[in-house]
GROMACS .gro file of C-alpha atoms in nm:
model
  262
    1MET     CA    1   3.905  -1.057   2.256
    2SER     CA    2   4.153  -1.191   2.003
    3ASP     CA    3   3.887  -1.395   1.824
    4PHE     CA    4   3.670  -1.092   1.742
    5PRO     CA    5   3.879  -0.802   1.613
    6GLU     CA    6   3.729  -0.519   1.413
    7GLY     CA    7   3.644  -0.617   1.056
    8THR     CA    8   3.548  -0.972   1.152
    9VAL     CA    9   3.223  -1.159   1.094
   10TRP     CA   10   3.080  -1.431   1.318
   11LEU     CA   11   2.783  -1.641   1.208
   12VAL     CA   12   2.625  -1.710   1.546
   13GLY     CA   13   2.362  -1.970   1.631
   14ALA     CA   14   2.083  -1.811   1.837
   15GLY     CA   15   1.934  -2.148   1.922
   16PRO     CA   16   1.561  -2.226   1.904
   17GLY     CA   17   1.445  -1.914   2.089
   18ASP     CA   18   1.495  -1.957   2.463
   19PRO     CA   19   1.785  -1.724   2.558
   20GLU     CA   20   1.903  -1.976   2.817
   21LEU     CA   21   1.980  -2.221   2.537
   22LEU     CA   22   2.245  -1.991   2.392
   23THR     CA   23   2.602  -2.106   2.431
   24ARG     CA   24   2.826  -1.895   2.652
   25LYS     CA   25   3.037  -1.815   2.348
   26ALA     CA   26   2.735  -1.693   2.152
   27GLU     CA   27   2.637  -1.464   2.439
   28ARG     CA   28   2.989  -1.321   2.454
   29LEU     CA   29   3.005  -1.257   2.078
   30ILE     CA   30   2.664  -1.089   2.072
   31GLY     CA   31   2.774  -0.862   2.354
   32MET     CA   32   3.092  -0.764   2.168
   33ALA     CA   33   2.934  -0.692   1.828
   34THR     CA   34   2.893  -0.339   1.699
   35VAL     CA   35   2.626  -0.457   1.454
   36VAL     CA   36   2.395  -0.758   1.467
   37PHE     CA   37   2.212  -0.874   1.155
   38HIS     CA   38   1.940  -1.100   1.289
   39ASP     CA   39   1.675  -1.339   1.162
   40ALA     CA   40   1.301  -1.302   1.216
   41LEU     CA   41   1.294  -1.595   1.457
   42VAL     CA   42   1.552  -1.448   1.695
   43GLY     CA   43   1.354  -1.336   1.997
   44PRO     CA   44   1.387  -1.015   2.200
   45GLY     CA   45   1.545  -1.199   2.492
   46VAL     CA   46   1.845  -1.284   2.273
   47LEU     CA   47   1.868  -0.940   2.113
   48GLU     CA   48   1.875  -0.779   2.458
   49MET     CA   49   2.222  -0.928   2.503
   50ALA     CA   50   2.364  -0.688   2.246
   51ALA     CA   51   2.584  -0.409   2.379
   52PRO     CA   52   2.433  -0.063   2.431
   53GLY     CA   53   2.480   0.130   2.110
   54ALA     CA   54   2.510  -0.179   1.889
   55ARG     CA   55   2.302  -0.160   1.572
   56LEU     CA   56   2.033  -0.428   1.542
   57VAL     CA   57   1.940  -0.489   1.178
   58HIS     CA   58   1.644  -0.713   1.096
   59VAL     CA   59   1.712  -0.920   0.784
   60GLY     CA   60   1.472  -1.202   0.860
   61LYS     CA   61   1.296  -1.437   0.625
   62ARG     CA   62   0.962  -1.596   0.704
   63SER     CA   63   0.756  -1.806   0.467
   64GLY     CA   64   0.633  -1.570   0.195
   65ARG     CA   65   0.766  -1.262   0.377
   66HIS     CA   66   1.127  -1.172   0.303
   67SER     CA   67   1.257  -0.841   0.434
   68LYS     CA   68   1.589  -0.877   0.248
   69ASP     CA   69   1.699  -1.109  -0.031
   70GLN     CA   70   2.009  -1.320   0.031
   71GLY     CA   71   2.230  -1.114  -0.199
   72THR     CA   72   2.145  -0.798  -0.007
   73ILE     CA   73   2.218  -0.967   0.325
   74ASP     CA   74   2.555  -1.084   0.196
   75ARG     CA   75   2.640  -0.732   0.080
   76LEU     CA   76   2.537  -0.569   0.410
   77ILE     CA   77   2.749  -0.811   0.612
   78VAL     CA   78   3.056  -0.760   0.395
   79GLU     CA   79   3.018  -0.380   0.385
   80ALA     CA   80   2.991  -0.360   0.763
   81ALA     CA   81   3.302  -0.572   0.811
   82LEU     CA   82   3.501  -0.373   0.555
   83ALA     CA   83   3.398  -0.058   0.744
   84GLY     CA   84   3.573  -0.196   1.051
   85GLU     CA   85   3.273  -0.319   1.248
   86ARG     CA   86   3.256  -0.635   1.457
   87VAL     CA   87   2.972  -0.814   1.281
   88VAL     CA   88   2.744  -1.084   1.423
   89ARG     CA   89   2.510  -1.253   1.179
   90LEU     CA   90   2.260  -1.401   1.423
   91LYS     CA   91   2.068  -1.702   1.293
   92GLY     CA   92   1.798  -1.909   1.457
   93GLY     CA   93   1.908  -2.257   1.560
   94ASP     CA   94   2.246  -2.360   1.423
   95PRO     CA   95   2.388  -2.154   1.133
   96ALA     CA   96   2.505  -2.467   0.952
   97ILE     CA   97   2.162  -2.637   0.952
   98PHE     CA   98   1.932  -2.489   0.687
   99GLY     CA   99   2.072  -2.145   0.769
  100ARG     CA  100   2.207  -2.038   0.428
  101ALA     CA  101   2.548  -2.011   0.592
  102THR     CA  102   2.737  -2.111   0.278
  103GLU     CA  103   2.627  -1.803   0.083
  104GLU     CA  104   2.742  -1.570   0.359
  105LEU     CA  105   3.068  -1.756   0.412
  106ASP     CA  106   3.140  -1.740   0.039
  107ALA     CA  107   3.062  -1.367   0.026
  108CYS     CA  108   3.301  -1.297   0.313
  109HIS     CA  109   3.576  -1.515   0.167
  110ALA     CA  110   3.542  -1.345  -0.173
  111ALA     CA  111   3.583  -1.004  -0.009
  112GLY     CA  112   3.874  -1.113   0.208
  113VAL     CA  113   3.671  -1.072   0.527
  114PRO     CA  114   3.757  -1.307   0.817
  115VAL     CA  115   3.451  -1.513   0.908
  116ARG     CA  116   3.385  -1.788   1.162
  117ILE     CA  117   3.090  -1.992   1.289
  118CYS     CA  118   2.960  -2.025   1.645
  119PRO     CA  119   2.723  -2.326   1.654
  120GLY     CA  120   2.385  -2.324   1.825
  121VAL     CA  121   2.121  -2.563   1.953
  122THR     CA  122   1.909  -2.675   1.660
  123ALA     CA  123   1.528  -2.685   1.676
  124ALA     CA  124   1.509  -3.065   1.658
  125SER     CA  125   1.713  -3.100   1.976
  126ALA     CA  126   1.502  -2.842   2.158
  127ALA     CA  127   1.178  -3.004   2.040
  128ALA     CA  128   1.283  -3.349   2.156
  129ALA     CA  129   1.392  -3.208   2.492
  130SER     CA  130   1.052  -3.042   2.540
  131LEU     CA  131   0.880  -3.370   2.459
  132GLY     CA  132   1.098  -3.564   2.701
  133ALA     CA  133   1.196  -3.787   2.409
  134SER     CA  134   1.517  -3.912   2.254
  135LEU     CA  135   1.578  -3.861   1.884
  136THR     CA  136   1.768  -4.190   1.869
  137LEU     CA  137   1.700  -4.516   2.044
  138ARG     CA  138   1.922  -4.822   2.057
  139GLY     CA  139   1.781  -5.102   1.846
  140LEU     CA  140   1.488  -4.893   1.724
  141ALA     CA  141   1.610  -4.562   1.577
  142ARG     CA  142   1.972  -4.595   1.473
  143LYS     CA  143   1.975  -4.296   1.239
  144LEU     CA  144   1.868  -3.934   1.254
  145THR     CA  145   1.789  -3.741   0.937
  146PHE     CA  146   1.730  -3.365   0.906
  147VAL     CA  147   1.541  -3.233   0.603
  148THR     CA  148   1.374  -2.906   0.519
  149ALA     CA  149   1.027  -2.904   0.367
  150HIS     CA  150   1.063  -2.551   0.236
  151ALA     CA  151   1.016  -2.520  -0.139
  152ARG     CA  152   1.002  -2.211  -0.354
  153ALA     CA  153   0.661  -2.094  -0.469
  154GLY     CA  154   0.530  -2.318  -0.745
  155GLU     CA  155   0.797  -2.584  -0.692
  156VAL     CA  156   0.725  -2.945  -0.597
  157LEU     CA  157   0.881  -3.070  -0.273
  158ASP     CA  158   1.154  -3.287  -0.426
  159LEU     CA  159   1.301  -3.521  -0.165
  160ASP     CA  160   1.432  -3.877  -0.176
  161TRP     CA  161   1.122  -4.026  -0.015
  162ALA     CA  162   1.239  -4.387  -0.054
  163THR     CA  163   1.546  -4.311   0.158
  164LEU     CA  164   1.354  -4.101   0.409
  165ALA     CA  165   1.091  -4.372   0.464
  166ASP     CA  166   1.326  -4.568   0.688
  167PRO     CA  167   1.150  -4.739   0.982
  168GLU     CA  168   1.479  -4.750   1.175
  169ALA     CA  169   1.537  -4.374   1.159
  170THR     CA  170   1.398  -4.060   1.314
  171LEU     CA  171   1.311  -3.794   1.059
  172ALA     CA  172   1.316  -3.427   1.160
  173VAL     CA  173   1.131  -3.210   0.910
  174TYR     CA  174   1.208  -2.839   0.944
  175MET     CA  175   0.951  -2.586   0.820
  176GLY     CA  176   0.714  -2.877   0.780
  177LYS     CA  177   0.375  -2.724   0.860
  178ALA     CA  178   0.273  -2.624   0.507
  179ALA     CA  179   0.412  -2.945   0.360
  180ALA     CA  180   0.252  -3.185   0.609
  181THR     CA  181   0.018  -3.336   0.350
  182ASP     CA  182   0.300  -3.399   0.103
  183VAL     CA  183   0.522  -3.542   0.376
  184SER     CA  184   0.253  -3.781   0.496
  185ARG     CA  185   0.144  -3.894   0.150
  186ASN     CA  186   0.493  -3.946   0.011
  187LEU     CA  187   0.636  -4.126   0.314
  188ILE     CA  188   0.341  -4.367   0.322
  189ALA     CA  189   0.368  -4.424  -0.054
  190ALA     CA  190   0.738  -4.502  -0.004
  191GLY     CA  191   0.654  -4.770   0.251
  192LEU     CA  192   0.661  -4.607   0.593
  193PRO     CA  193   0.369  -4.748   0.799
  194ALA     CA  194   0.066  -4.522   0.832
  195ASP     CA  195   0.069  -4.564   1.211
  196THR     CA  196   0.428  -4.435   1.248
  197PRO     CA  197   0.436  -4.194   1.546
  198VAL     CA  198   0.466  -3.823   1.471
  199ALA     CA  199   0.524  -3.532   1.705
  200LEU     CA  200   0.455  -3.175   1.597
  201VAL     CA  201   0.628  -2.904   1.797
  202GLU     CA  202   0.542  -2.540   1.741
  203SER     CA  203   0.764  -2.258   1.873
  204ALA     CA  204   1.003  -2.502   2.041
  205SER     CA  205   1.157  -2.374   2.369
  206LEU     CA  206   0.947  -2.056   2.378
  207PRO     CA  207   0.674  -1.974   2.632
  208GLU     CA  208   0.408  -2.018   2.362
  209GLU     CA  209   0.537  -2.364   2.268
  210ARG     CA  210   0.273  -2.624   2.182
  211HIS     CA  211   0.312  -2.989   2.091
  212PHE     CA  212   0.091  -3.265   1.959
  213HIS     CA  213   0.125  -3.638   1.902
  214THR     CA  214  -0.041  -3.816   1.615
  215ARG     CA  215   0.038  -4.078   1.352
  216LEU     CA  216   0.166  -4.037   1.000
  217ASP     CA  217  -0.166  -4.082   0.818
  218LEU     CA  218  -0.335  -3.822   1.042
  219LEU     CA  219  -0.051  -3.571   1.020
  220PRO     CA  220  -0.223  -3.344   0.761
  221LEU     CA  221  -0.534  -3.312   0.979
  222VAL     CA  222  -0.338  -3.219   1.290
  223ALA     CA  223  -0.113  -2.975   1.109
  224ARG     CA  224  -0.413  -2.805   0.953
  225THR     CA  225  -0.635  -2.783   1.261
  226ALA     CA  226  -0.401  -2.766   1.558
  227LEU     CA  227  -0.101  -2.555   1.462
  228GLY     CA  228  -0.095  -2.178   1.476
  229ASP     CA  229   0.139  -1.922   1.320
  230GLY     CA  230   0.462  -2.024   1.496
  231PRO     CA  231   0.747  -2.215   1.332
  232ALA     CA  232   0.674  -2.587   1.345
  233LEU     CA  233   0.896  -2.893   1.337
  234LEU     CA  234   0.782  -3.247   1.257
  235LEU     CA  235   0.950  -3.542   1.427
  236ILE     CA  236   0.864  -3.875   1.268
  237GLY     CA  237   0.965  -4.224   1.378
  238ARG     CA  238   0.916  -4.504   1.626
  239ALA     CA  239   1.135  -4.335   1.888
  240LEU     CA  240   0.858  -4.075   1.924
  241ALA     CA  241   0.626  -4.337   2.073
  242ARG     CA  242   0.826  -4.293   2.393
  243GLY     CA  243   0.848  -3.988   2.618
  244ARG     CA  244   0.477  -3.909   2.581
  245THR     CA  245   0.377  -3.861   2.941
  246PHE     CA  246   0.228  -3.515   2.902
  247VAL     CA  247   0.177  -3.490   2.525
  248PRO     CA  248  -0.177  -3.549   2.389
  249ARG     CA  249  -0.244  -3.852   2.174
  250ILE     CA  250  -0.439  -3.799   1.855
  251ASP     CA  251  -0.566  -4.103   1.670
  252ALA     CA  252  -0.857  -4.208   1.450
  253ALA     CA  253  -1.095  -4.237   1.746
  254ALA     CA  254  -1.026  -3.876   1.842
  255LEU     CA  255  -1.100  -3.713   1.508
  256GLY     CA  256  -1.427  -3.572   1.634
  257ALA     CA  257  -1.286  -3.444   1.963
  258PRO     CA  258  -1.118  -3.107   2.025
  259ILE     CA  259  -0.742  -3.108   1.985
  260THR     CA  260  -0.560  -2.987   2.295
  261ALA     CA  261  -0.203  -2.876   2.350
  262GLY     CA  262   0.046  -3.035   2.582
   0.00000   0.00000   0.00000
């Protein structure tokens, strides 16, 4: 295809995990690549779309477990393209949302390597779909804010809490499991009501997906006791009070009861 000649790099969004949530373009590009550099969260069902003989190179990062530093990833991508390969850099979700796309784009541009982006379904959209909820709601949630709760070891989670504590917005917190206590404490201190609805979605769109409903002041408890090892997203805001038909409710009266998954 004319959009993927040899020596070209595509940053491709792999979506939240379910292969059926890939775009048709992403599937085509993966199938045309001669080498695929993929994240840790890209599942086997997506990688199986690669062409026979294509090299699959794991360059994933998980909290506290980095197989390759960003500079090395940039170098590998550029070297493969300069060697004449058709390169797919496969990223979970959407490459432009907390995907470190800028570093890889800059590396390609500096080396004179053609590079383009194929967007993907981001985890917040997949999580809301699984919950049967809308991220926005007319008259109630007029804004949608994406933030990442990932901080380097030893660093304080430095966010504009006063702006994020907006009762008329939905807040999607990526990589929020470890920071649940800080998120809860700081949002309440900034004025967001303690009973603001929160949904926690672990492994969104995958067969092992689990989700829980709680409120902002109980968020640390639920994150600590209910979530497992999968990637977790926090959705916070009044819009999350809707679409709760099959999602368990966790409130102060239920603290002594077992927590069950939806």
